[in-house]
JSON list of C-alpha atoms in Angstrom, two decimals:
[
{"chain": "A", "resi": 17, "resn": "GLN", "atom": "CA", "xyz": [-15.27, 4.66, 10.40]},
{"chain": "A", "resi": 18, "resn": "SER", "atom": "CA", "xyz": [-18.64, 6.18, 10.36]},
{"chain": "A", "resi": 19, "resn": "SER", "atom": "CA", "xyz": [-17.73, 9.35, 10.01]},
{"chain": "A", "resi": 20, "resn": "ARG", "atom": "CA", "xyz": [-15.54, 8.53, 7.45]},
{"chain": "A", "resi": 21, "resn": "ARG", "atom": "CA", "xyz": [-18.59, 6.53, 5.30]},
{"chain": "A", "resi": 22, "resn": "ALA", "atom": "CA", "xyz": [-20.40, 9.42, 5.94]},
{"chain": "A", "resi": 23, "resn": "LEU", "atom": "CA", "xyz": [-18.20, 11.79, 3.78]},
{"chain": "A", "resi": 24, "resn": "LEU", "atom": "CA", "xyz": [-17.68, 9.47, 1.15]},
{"chain": "A", "resi": 25, "resn": "PRO", "atom": "CA", "xyz": [-21.06, 10.25, -1.01]},
{"chain": "A", "resi": 26, "resn": "ARG", "atom": "CA", "xyz": [-19.86, 13.69, -1.17]},
{"chain": "A", "resi": 27, "resn": "TYR", "atom": "CA", "xyz": [-16.81, 12.69, -3.51]},
{"chain": "A", "resi": 28, "resn": "LYS", "atom": "CA", "xyz": [-17.20, 12.89, -7.14]},
{"chain": "A", "resi": 29, "resn": "ALA", "atom": "CA", "xyz": [-15.24, 10.09, -7.42]},
{"chain": "A", "resi": 30, "resn": "ILE", "atom": "CA", "xyz": [-13.54, 7.24, -5.37]},
{"chain": "A", "resi": 31, "resn": "VAL", "atom": "CA", "xyz": [-10.86, 5.47, -6.82]},
{"chain": "A", "resi": 32, "resn": "THR", "atom": "CA", "xyz": [-9.85, 1.50, -6.07]},
{"chain": "A", "resi": 33, "resn": "HIS", "atom": "CA", "xyz": [-7.21, -0.89, -7.12]},
{"chain": "A", "resi": 34, "resn": "SER", "atom": "CA", "xyz": [-9.05, -3.90, -6.86]},
{"chain": "A", "resi": 35, "resn": "SER", "atom": "CA", "xyz": [-12.65, -4.78, -7.99]},
{"chain": "A", "resi": 36, "resn": "HIS", "atom": "CA", "xyz": [-13.03, -6.57, -4.45]},
{"chain": "A", "resi": 37, "resn": "MET", "atom": "CA", "xyz": [-13.14, -2.95, -2.79]},
{"chain": "A", "resi": 38, "resn": "ARG", "atom": "CA", "xyz": [-15.49, -1.15, -5.60]},
{"chain": "A", "resi": 39, "resn": "GLU", "atom": "CA", "xyz": [-17.72, -4.03, -4.75]},
{"chain": "A", "resi": 40, "resn": "GLU", "atom": "CA", "xyz": [-17.35, -3.01, -1.13]},
{"chain": "A", "resi": 41, "resn": "TYR", "atom": "CA", "xyz": [-18.26, 0.71, -1.93]},
{"chain": "A", "resi": 42, "resn": "LEU", "atom": "CA", "xyz": [-21.32, -0.16, -3.94]},
{"chain": "A", "resi": 43, "resn": "ARG", "atom": "CA", "xyz": [-22.32, -2.57, -1.11]},
{"chain": "A", "resi": 44, "resn": "ASN", "atom": "CA", "xyz": [-22.49, 0.21, 1.20]},
{"chain": "A", "resi": 45, "resn": "GLY", "atom": "CA", "xyz": [-24.93, 2.21, -1.39]},
{"chain": "A", "resi": 46, "resn": "LEU", "atom": "CA", "xyz": [-22.28, 4.42, -3.23]},
{"chain": "A", "resi": 47, "resn": "PRO", "atom": "CA", "xyz": [-23.31, 4.84, -6.86]},
{"chain": "A", "resi": 48, "resn": "ALA", "atom": "CA", "xyz": [-21.53, 2.85, -9.12]},
{"chain": "A", "resi": 49, "resn": "GLU", "atom": "CA", "xyz": [-20.38, 5.80, -11.53]},
{"chain": "A", "resi": 50, "resn": "ASN", "atom": "CA", "xyz": [-18.72, 7.28, -8.88]},
{"chain": "A", "resi": 51, "resn": "VAL", "atom": "CA", "xyz": [-16.49, 4.22, -7.91]},
{"chain": "A", "resi": 52, "resn": "HIS", "atom": "CA", "xyz": [-13.80, 3.40, -10.04]},
{"chain": "A", "resi": 53, "resn": "SER", "atom": "CA", "xyz": [-11.41, 0.30, -10.39]},
{"chain": "A", "resi": 54, "resn": "LEU", "atom": "CA", "xyz": [-8.25, 0.64, -11.80]},
{"chain": "A", "resi": 55, "resn": "SER", "atom": "CA", "xyz": [-5.02, -1.61, -12.44]},
{"chain": "A", "resi": 56, "resn": "TYR", "atom": "CA", "xyz": [-2.24, -1.24, -10.23]},
{"chain": "A", "resi": 57, "resn": "TYR", "atom": "CA", "xyz": [0.43, -2.27, -12.27]},
{"chain": "A", "resi": 58, "resn": "ALA", "atom": "CA", "xyz": [1.25, -2.25, -16.08]},
{"chain": "A", "resi": 59, "resn": "HIS", "atom": "CA", "xyz": [1.04, -5.37, -17.83]},
{"chain": "A", "resi": 60, "resn": "PRO", "atom": "CA", "xyz": [3.65, -6.40, -20.41]},
{"chain": "A", "resi": 61, "resn": "GLY", "atom": "CA", "xyz": [3.88, -4.14, -23.79]},
{"chain": "A", "resi": 62, "resn": "GLY", "atom": "CA", "xyz": [2.24, -1.31, -21.99]},
{"chain": "A", "resi": 63, "resn": "ASP", "atom": "CA", "xyz": [-1.21, -3.01, -22.44]},
{"chain": "A", "resi": 64, "resn": "ALA", "atom": "CA", "xyz": [-3.25, -2.15, -19.44]},
{"chain": "A", "resi": 65, "resn": "GLY", "atom": "CA", "xyz": [-6.35, -3.61, -20.54]},
{"chain": "A", "resi": 66, "resn": "GLY", "atom": "CA", "xyz": [-4.49, -7.53, -19.61]},
{"chain": "A", "resi": 67, "resn": "GLY", "atom": "CA", "xyz": [-3.76, -8.54, -22.97]},
{"chain": "A", "resi": 68, "resn": "GLY", "atom": "CA", "xyz": [-1.05, -8.16, -25.01]},
{"chain": "A", "resi": 69, "resn": "PRO", "atom": "CA", "xyz": [2.29, -10.56, -24.66]},
{"chain": "A", "resi": 70, "resn": "ASP", "atom": "CA", "xyz": [1.82, -13.95, -22.82]},
{"chain": "A", "resi": 71, "resn": "ARG", "atom": "CA", "xyz": [2.22, -13.07, -19.00]},
{"chain": "A", "resi": 72, "resn": "ARG", "atom": "CA", "xyz": [4.03, -16.68, -18.29]},
{"chain": "A", "resi": 73, "resn": "GLU", "atom": "CA", "xyz": [6.98, -15.20, -19.56]},
{"chain": "A", "resi": 74, "resn": "GLY", "atom": "CA", "xyz": [9.87, -14.53, -16.53]},
{"chain": "A", "resi": 75, "resn": "VAL", "atom": "CA", "xyz": [7.69, -16.82, -13.92]},
{"chain": "A", "resi": 76, "resn": "ARG", "atom": "CA", "xyz": [9.60, -19.48, -12.10]},
{"chain": "A", "resi": 77, "resn": "PHE", "atom": "CA", "xyz": [8.22, -22.74, -12.04]},
{"chain": "A", "resi": 78, "resn": "GLU", "atom": "CA", "xyz": [10.85, -25.00, -11.16]},
{"chain": "A", "resi": 79, "resn": "PRO", "atom": "CA", "xyz": [12.81, -25.41, -7.70]},
{"chain": "A", "resi": 80, "resn": "ALA", "atom": "CA", "xyz": [15.41, -22.35, -7.66]},
{"chain": "A", "resi": 81, "resn": "LYS", "atom": "CA", "xyz": [18.13, -24.79, -5.41]},
{"chain": "A", "resi": 82, "resn": "GLU", "atom": "CA", "xyz": [18.37, -28.53, -6.62]},
{"chain": "A", "resi": 83, "resn": "GLY", "atom": "CA", "xyz": [17.15, -31.31, -4.38]},
{"chain": "A", "resi": 84, "resn": "ARG", "atom": "CA", "xyz": [15.15, -28.58, -2.17]},
{"chain": "A", "resi": 85, "resn": "PHE", "atom": "CA", "xyz": [12.48, -26.29, -2.21]},
{"chain": "A", "resi": 86, "resn": "ARG", "atom": "CA", "xyz": [11.51, -23.04, -0.95]},
{"chain": "A", "resi": 87, "resn": "LEU", "atom": "CA", "xyz": [8.81, -21.35, 0.49]},
{"chain": "A", "resi": 88, "resn": "LEU", "atom": "CA", "xyz": [8.18, -17.70, 1.72]},
{"chain": "A", "resi": 89, "resn": "PHE", "atom": "CA", "xyz": [5.41, -16.03, 3.78]},
{"chain": "A", "resi": 90, "resn": "SER", "atom": "CA", "xyz": [5.92, -12.25, 3.64]},
{"chain": "A", "resi": 91, "resn": "GLY", "atom": "CA", "xyz": [3.73, -9.88, 6.14]},
{"chain": "A", "resi": 92, "resn": "ARG", "atom": "CA", "xyz": [2.65, -8.76, 9.82]},
{"chain": "A", "resi": 93, "resn": "MET", "atom": "CA", "xyz": [2.15, -11.80, 11.79]},
{"chain": "A", "resi": 94, "resn": "ASP", "atom": "CA", "xyz": [-1.55, -12.21, 13.20]},
{"chain": "A", "resi": 95, "resn": "ARG", "atom": "CA", "xyz": [-4.08, -14.84, 12.90]},
{"chain": "A", "resi": 96, "resn": "LEU", "atom": "CA", "xyz": [-5.83, -13.77, 9.64]},
{"chain": "A", "resi": 97, "resn": "LYS", "atom": "CA", "xyz": [-2.98, -13.70, 7.68]},
{"chain": "A", "resi": 98, "resn": "GLY", "atom": "CA", "xyz": [-2.89, -17.69, 7.80]},
{"chain": "A", "resi": 99, "resn": "GLY", "atom": "CA", "xyz": [0.51, -18.25, 8.94]},
{"chain": "A", "resi": 100, "resn": "SER", "atom": "CA", "xyz": [-0.44, -21.01, 11.16]},
{"chain": "A", "resi": 101, "resn": "VAL", "atom": "CA", "xyz": [-2.65, -22.47, 8.13]},
{"chain": "A", "resi": 102, "resn": "LEU", "atom": "CA", "xyz": [0.54, -22.72, 6.26]},
{"chain": "A", "resi": 103, "resn": "VAL", "atom": "CA", "xyz": [2.58, -24.35, 9.17]},
{"chain": "A", "resi": 104, "resn": "SER", "atom": "CA", "xyz": [-0.08, -26.94, 9.33]},
{"chain": "A", "resi": 105, "resn": "ALA", "atom": "CA", "xyz": [0.04, -27.72, 5.81]},
{"chain": "A", "resi": 106, "resn": "LEU", "atom": "CA", "xyz": [3.83, -28.51, 5.85]},
{"chain": "A", "resi": 107, "resn": "PRO", "atom": "CA", "xyz": [3.77, -32.10, 6.84]},
{"chain": "A", "resi": 108, "resn": "GLU", "atom": "CA", "xyz": [1.18, -32.47, 3.42]},
{"chain": "A", "resi": 109, "resn": "VAL", "atom": "CA", "xyz": [3.34, -30.57, 1.48]},
{"chain": "A", "resi": 110, "resn": "ARG", "atom": "CA", "xyz": [6.60, -32.40, 1.82]},
{"chain": "A", "resi": 111, "resn": "SER", "atom": "CA", "xyz": [4.94, -35.57, 1.54]},
{"chain": "A", "resi": 112, "resn": "SER", "atom": "CA", "xyz": [3.34, -34.22, -1.63]},
{"chain": "A", "resi": 113, "resn": "LEU", "atom": "CA", "xyz": [6.59, -32.34, -3.04]},
{"chain": "A", "resi": 114, "resn": "GLY", "atom": "CA", "xyz": [8.77, -35.69, -2.02]},
{"chain": "A", "resi": 115, "resn": "VAL", "atom": "CA", "xyz": [11.14, -33.00, -1.35]},
{"chain": "A", "resi": 116, "resn": "PRO", "atom": "CA", "xyz": [13.01, -31.19, 1.73]},
{"chain": "A", "resi": 117, "resn": "LEU", "atom": "CA", "xyz": [11.54, -27.61, 2.28]},
{"chain": "A", "resi": 118, "resn": "ASP", "atom": "CA", "xyz": [13.18, -24.68, 3.92]},
{"chain": "A", "resi": 119, "resn": "VAL", "atom": "CA", "xyz": [10.38, -22.04, 5.03]},
{"chain": "A", "resi": 120, "resn": "THR", "atom": "CA", "xyz": [11.06, -18.69, 5.98]},
{"chain": "A", "resi": 121, "resn": "PHE", "atom": "CA", "xyz": [8.75, -15.82, 7.70]},
{"chain": "A", "resi": 122, "resn": "ALA", "atom": "CA", "xyz": [9.53, -12.35, 6.98]},
{"chain": "A", "resi": 123, "resn": "GLY", "atom": "CA", "xyz": [8.10, -10.12, 9.13]},
{"chain": "A", "resi": 124, "resn": "ASP", "atom": "CA", "xyz": [6.31, -9.91, 12.87]},
{"chain": "A", "resi": 125, "resn": "GLY", "atom": "CA", "xyz": [3.31, -9.15, 14.38]},
{"chain": "A", "resi": 126, "resn": "PRO", "atom": "CA", "xyz": [1.27, -11.00, 17.99]},
{"chain": "A", "resi": 127, "resn": "GLU", "atom": "CA", "xyz": [1.34, -14.44, 16.53]},
{"chain": "A", "resi": 128, "resn": "ARG", "atom": "CA", "xyz": [4.46, -14.90, 15.89]},
{"chain": "A", "resi": 129, "resn": "GLY", "atom": "CA", "xyz": [5.23, -16.68, 19.11]},
{"chain": "A", "resi": 130, "resn": "ARG", "atom": "CA", "xyz": [2.87, -19.29, 18.39]},
{"chain": "A", "resi": 131, "resn": "TRP", "atom": "CA", "xyz": [3.69, -19.84, 15.14]},
{"chain": "A", "resi": 132, "resn": "GLU", "atom": "CA", "xyz": [7.60, -20.10, 16.30]},
{"chain": "A", "resi": 133, "resn": "ARG", "atom": "CA", "xyz": [6.02, -22.68, 18.59]},
{"chain": "A", "resi": 134, "resn": "GLN", "atom": "CA", "xyz": [3.85, -24.64, 16.26]},
{"chain": "A", "resi": 135, "resn": "ALA", "atom": "CA", "xyz": [6.74, -25.00, 13.93]},
{"chain": "A", "resi": 136, "resn": "ARG", "atom": "CA", "xyz": [9.37, -26.17, 16.46]},
{"chain": "A", "resi": 137, "resn": "ALA", "atom": "CA", "xyz": [6.50, -28.82, 17.20]},
{"chain": "A", "resi": 138, "resn": "VAL", "atom": "CA", "xyz": [6.46, -30.09, 13.11]},
{"chain": "A", "resi": 139, "resn": "GLU", "atom": "CA", "xyz": [10.25, -30.09, 12.60]},
{"chain": "A", "resi": 140, "resn": "SER", "atom": "CA", "xyz": [10.69, -32.21, 15.65]},
{"chain": "A", "resi": 141, "resn": "ARG", "atom": "CA", "xyz": [8.49, -34.82, 13.87]},
{"chain": "A", "resi": 142, "resn": "LEU", "atom": "CA", "xyz": [8.89, -34.44, 10.49]},
{"chain": "A", "resi": 143, "resn": "ASP", "atom": "CA", "xyz": [12.40, -34.96, 8.92]},
{"chain": "A", "resi": 144, "resn": "GLY", "atom": "CA", "xyz": [13.23, -32.63, 5.86]},
{"chain": "A", "resi": 145, "resn": "VAL", "atom": "CA", "xyz": [11.19, -29.58, 7.33]},
{"chain": "A", "resi": 146, "resn": "SER", "atom": "CA", "xyz": [13.24, -26.33, 8.23]},
{"chain": "A", "resi": 147, "resn": "VAL", "atom": "CA", "xyz": [11.36, -23.24, 9.20]},
{"chain": "A", "resi": 148, "resn": "ARG", "atom": "CA", "xyz": [13.32, -19.82, 9.94]},
{"chain": "A", "resi": 149, "resn": "PHE", "atom": "CA", "xyz": [11.58, -16.40, 11.79]},
{"chain": "A", "resi": 150, "resn": "ALA", "atom": "CA", "xyz": [13.86, -14.05, 9.85]},
{"chain": "A", "resi": 151, "resn": "GLY", "atom": "CA", "xyz": [12.00, -10.78, 11.40]},
{"chain": "A", "resi": 152, "resn": "TRP", "atom": "CA", "xyz": [11.49, -7.63, 10.01]},
{"chain": "A", "resi": 153, "resn": "LEU", "atom": "CA", "xyz": [13.85, -7.09, 6.58]},
{"chain": "A", "resi": 154, "resn": "ASP", "atom": "CA", "xyz": [14.50, -4.15, 4.78]},
{"chain": "A", "resi": 155, "resn": "LYS", "atom": "CA", "xyz": [13.85, -3.75, 1.21]},
{"chain": "A", "resi": 156, "resn": "GLN", "atom": "CA", "xyz": [17.64, -5.15, 0.29]},
{"chain": "A", "resi": 157, "resn": "GLN", "atom": "CA", "xyz": [17.22, -7.83, 2.49]},
{"chain": "A", "resi": 158, "resn": "LEU", "atom": "CA", "xyz": [13.44, -9.02, 1.18]},
{"chain": "A", "resi": 159, "resn": "ASP", "atom": "CA", "xyz": [14.32, -8.42, -2.55]},
{"chain": "A", "resi": 160, "resn": "ARG", "atom": "CA", "xyz": [17.36, -11.12, -1.58]},
{"chain": "A", "resi": 161, "resn": "LEU", "atom": "CA", "xyz": [14.64, -13.36, -0.06]},
{"chain": "A", "resi": 162, "resn": "TYR", "atom": "CA", "xyz": [12.05, -13.13, -2.94]},
{"chain": "A", "resi": 163, "resn": "ALA", "atom": "CA", "xyz": [15.03, -13.78, -5.52]},
{"chain": "A", "resi": 164, "resn": "GLU", "atom": "CA", "xyz": [16.07, -17.10, -3.73]},
{"chain": "A", "resi": 165, "resn": "THR", "atom": "CA", "xyz": [12.52, -18.40, -2.98]},
{"chain": "A", "resi": 166, "resn": "ASP", "atom": "CA", "xyz": [10.71, -20.51, -5.34]},
{"chain": "A", "resi": 167, "resn": "LEU", "atom": "CA", "xyz": [6.97, -20.01, -4.03]},
{"chain": "A", "resi": 168, "resn": "LEU", "atom": "CA", "xyz": [5.13, -17.11, -1.70]},
{"chain": "A", "resi": 169, "resn": "VAL", "atom": "CA", "xyz": [2.61, -18.30, -0.14]},
{"chain": "A", "resi": 170, "resn": "PHE", "atom": "CA", "xyz": [-0.08, -15.98, 0.97]},
{"chain": "A", "resi": 171, "resn": "PRO", "atom": "CA", "xyz": [-1.95, -17.74, 3.10]},
{"chain": "A", "resi": 172, "resn": "SER", "atom": "CA", "xyz": [-4.42, -14.53, 4.38]},
{"chain": "A", "resi": 173, "resn": "LEU", "atom": "CA", "xyz": [-8.09, -15.56, 5.64]},
{"chain": "A", "resi": 174, "resn": "TRP", "atom": "CA", "xyz": [-9.80, -12.49, 5.47]},
{"chain": "A", "resi": 175, "resn": "PRO", "atom": "CA", "xyz": [-10.86, -10.66, 2.28]},
{"chain": "A", "resi": 176, "resn": "GLU", "atom": "CA", "xyz": [-7.64, -9.05, 1.71]},
{"chain": "A", "resi": 177, "resn": "PRO", "atom": "CA", "xyz": [-8.29, -5.06, -0.15]},
{"chain": "A", "resi": 178, "resn": "PHE", "atom": "CA", "xyz": [-5.16, -5.93, -2.32]},
{"chain": "A", "resi": 179, "resn": "GLY", "atom": "CA", "xyz": [-2.55, -7.91, -1.13]},
{"chain": "A", "resi": 180, "resn": "LEU", "atom": "CA", "xyz": [0.80, -5.91, -2.69]},
{"chain": "A", "resi": 181, "resn": "THR", "atom": "CA", "xyz": [3.08, -8.69, -1.38]},
{"chain": "A", "resi": 182, "resn": "GLY", "atom": "CA", "xyz": [1.96, -10.68, -4.41]},
{"chain": "A", "resi": 183, "resn": "LEU", "atom": "CA", "xyz": [3.09, -7.60, -6.64]},
{"chain": "A", "resi": 184, "resn": "GLU", "atom": "CA", "xyz": [6.41, -7.31, -5.05]},
{"chain": "A", "resi": 185, "resn": "ALA", "atom": "CA", "xyz": [7.05, -10.95, -5.72]},
{"chain": "A", "resi": 186, "resn": "GLY", "atom": "CA", "xyz": [5.85, -10.54, -8.96]},
{"chain": "A", "resi": 187, "resn": "ARG", "atom": "CA", "xyz": [8.94, -8.19, -9.56]},
{"chain": "A", "resi": 188, "resn": "HIS", "atom": "CA", "xyz": [11.02, -10.99, -9.38]},
{"chain": "A", "resi": 189, "resn": "GLY", "atom": "CA", "xyz": [9.25, -13.75, -11.73]},
{"chain": "A", "resi": 190, "resn": "LEU", "atom": "CA", "xyz": [7.79, -15.25, -7.97]},
{"chain": "A", "resi": 191, "resn": "PRO", "atom": "CA", "xyz": [4.73, -17.83, -8.55]},
{"chain": "A", "resi": 192, "resn": "VAL", "atom": "CA", "xyz": [2.37, -17.01, -5.49]},
{"chain": "A", "resi": 193, "resn": "ALA", "atom": "CA", "xyz": [0.01, -19.59, -3.90]},
{"chain": "A", "resi": 194, "resn": "ALA", "atom": "CA", "xyz": [-3.15, -18.05, -1.79]},
{"chain": "A", "resi": 195, "resn": "PHE", "atom": "CA", "xyz": [-6.38, -18.41, -1.49]},
{"chain": "A", "resi": 196, "resn": "PRO", "atom": "CA", "xyz": [-9.25, -16.57, -3.43]},
{"chain": "A", "resi": 197, "resn": "VAL", "atom": "CA", "xyz": [-10.21, -13.77, -1.05]},
{"chain": "A", "resi": 198, "resn": "GLY", "atom": "CA", "xyz": [-10.54, -10.15, -1.36]},
{"chain": "A", "resi": 199, "resn": "GLY", "atom": "CA", "xyz": [-8.48, -8.45, -3.93]},
{"chain": "A", "resi": 200, "resn": "VAL", "atom": "CA", "xyz": [-6.04, -11.23, -4.12]},
{"chain": "A", "resi": 201, "resn": "LYS", "atom": "CA", "xyz": [-8.21, -12.44, -7.67]},
{"chain": "A", "resi": 202, "resn": "ASP", "atom": "CA", "xyz": [-7.62, -9.40, -9.28]},
{"chain": "A", "resi": 203, "resn": "TRP", "atom": "CA", "xyz": [-3.76, -10.00, -9.27]},
{"chain": "A", "resi": 204, "resn": "LEU", "atom": "CA", "xyz": [-3.24, -13.72, -9.03]},
{"chain": "A", "resi": 205, "resn": "SER", "atom": "CA", "xyz": [-4.25, -15.94, -12.08]},
{"chain": "A", "resi": 206, "resn": "ASP", "atom": "CA", "xyz": [-4.13, -19.40, -11.50]},
{"chain": "A", "resi": 207, "resn": "GLY", "atom": "CA", "xyz": [-1.36, -21.26, -13.64]},
{"chain": "A", "resi": 208, "resn": "VAL", "atom": "CA", "xyz": [-0.36, -17.99, -15.24]},
{"chain": "A", "resi": 209, "resn": "ASN", "atom": "CA", "xyz": [1.68, -16.41, -11.85]},
{"chain": "A", "resi": 210, "resn": "GLY", "atom": "CA", "xyz": [0.59, -18.61, -9.30]},
{"chain": "A", "resi": 211, "resn": "HIS", "atom": "CA", "xyz": [-2.10, -21.14, -7.73]},
{"chain": "A", "resi": 212, "resn": "LEU", "atom": "CA", "xyz": [-5.55, -20.09, -6.34]},
{"chain": "A", "resi": 213, "resn": "THR", "atom": "CA", "xyz": [-6.91, -22.87, -3.87]},
{"chain": "A", "resi": 214, "resn": "GLU", "atom": "CA", "xyz": [-10.18, -24.49, -4.49]},
{"chain": "A", "resi": 215, "resn": "GLY", "atom": "CA", "xyz": [-12.79, -24.13, -2.11]},
{"chain": "A", "resi": 216, "resn": "ARG", "atom": "CA", "xyz": [-12.71, -20.94, 0.86]},
{"chain": "A", "resi": 217, "resn": "ALA", "atom": "CA", "xyz": [-10.04, -20.46, 3.33]},
{"chain": "A", "resi": 218, "resn": "HIS", "atom": "CA", "xyz": [-11.27, -21.20, 7.19]}
]
């Protein structure tokens, strides 16, 4: 990393896809005129500036399956991705929504075993919560899961450089709930394509 850092001032331009990463480059002493943040996605109507048609169109805010609410975590299962926080919150989510929850964890990683044990404990003491660990899925399987889900939960606890999963959810009109960390704020607009929590991730 030190060698990479030493090379950066030699570049005439550095392009990143999040304002968070641009600020990181500037914080490390790179000149502002050499670091550029470009939008990673196209806005409706071809407006790359973020205006244009109302982006609320096409985003689902009602449960896809009557009588149940389906949540999805998709990604690598390590501590800073926040899966444990999601599992811990399920009793409160179940109480607040007042409907049964179907929760799917897609992916794998070093924390999977611990998250599974934590989820089994929640299921054993709480009616109406079902948690499934699906492992890594291919694109077709994951697309189907996005289409059948009501909310992508992105509980990352570290300053994500960007968070591509959120854009993948957006392709399916799937809203996202996340902490306002790192590059997440570049693609998640509260009340438009999901919900940014108040406060900080712990």
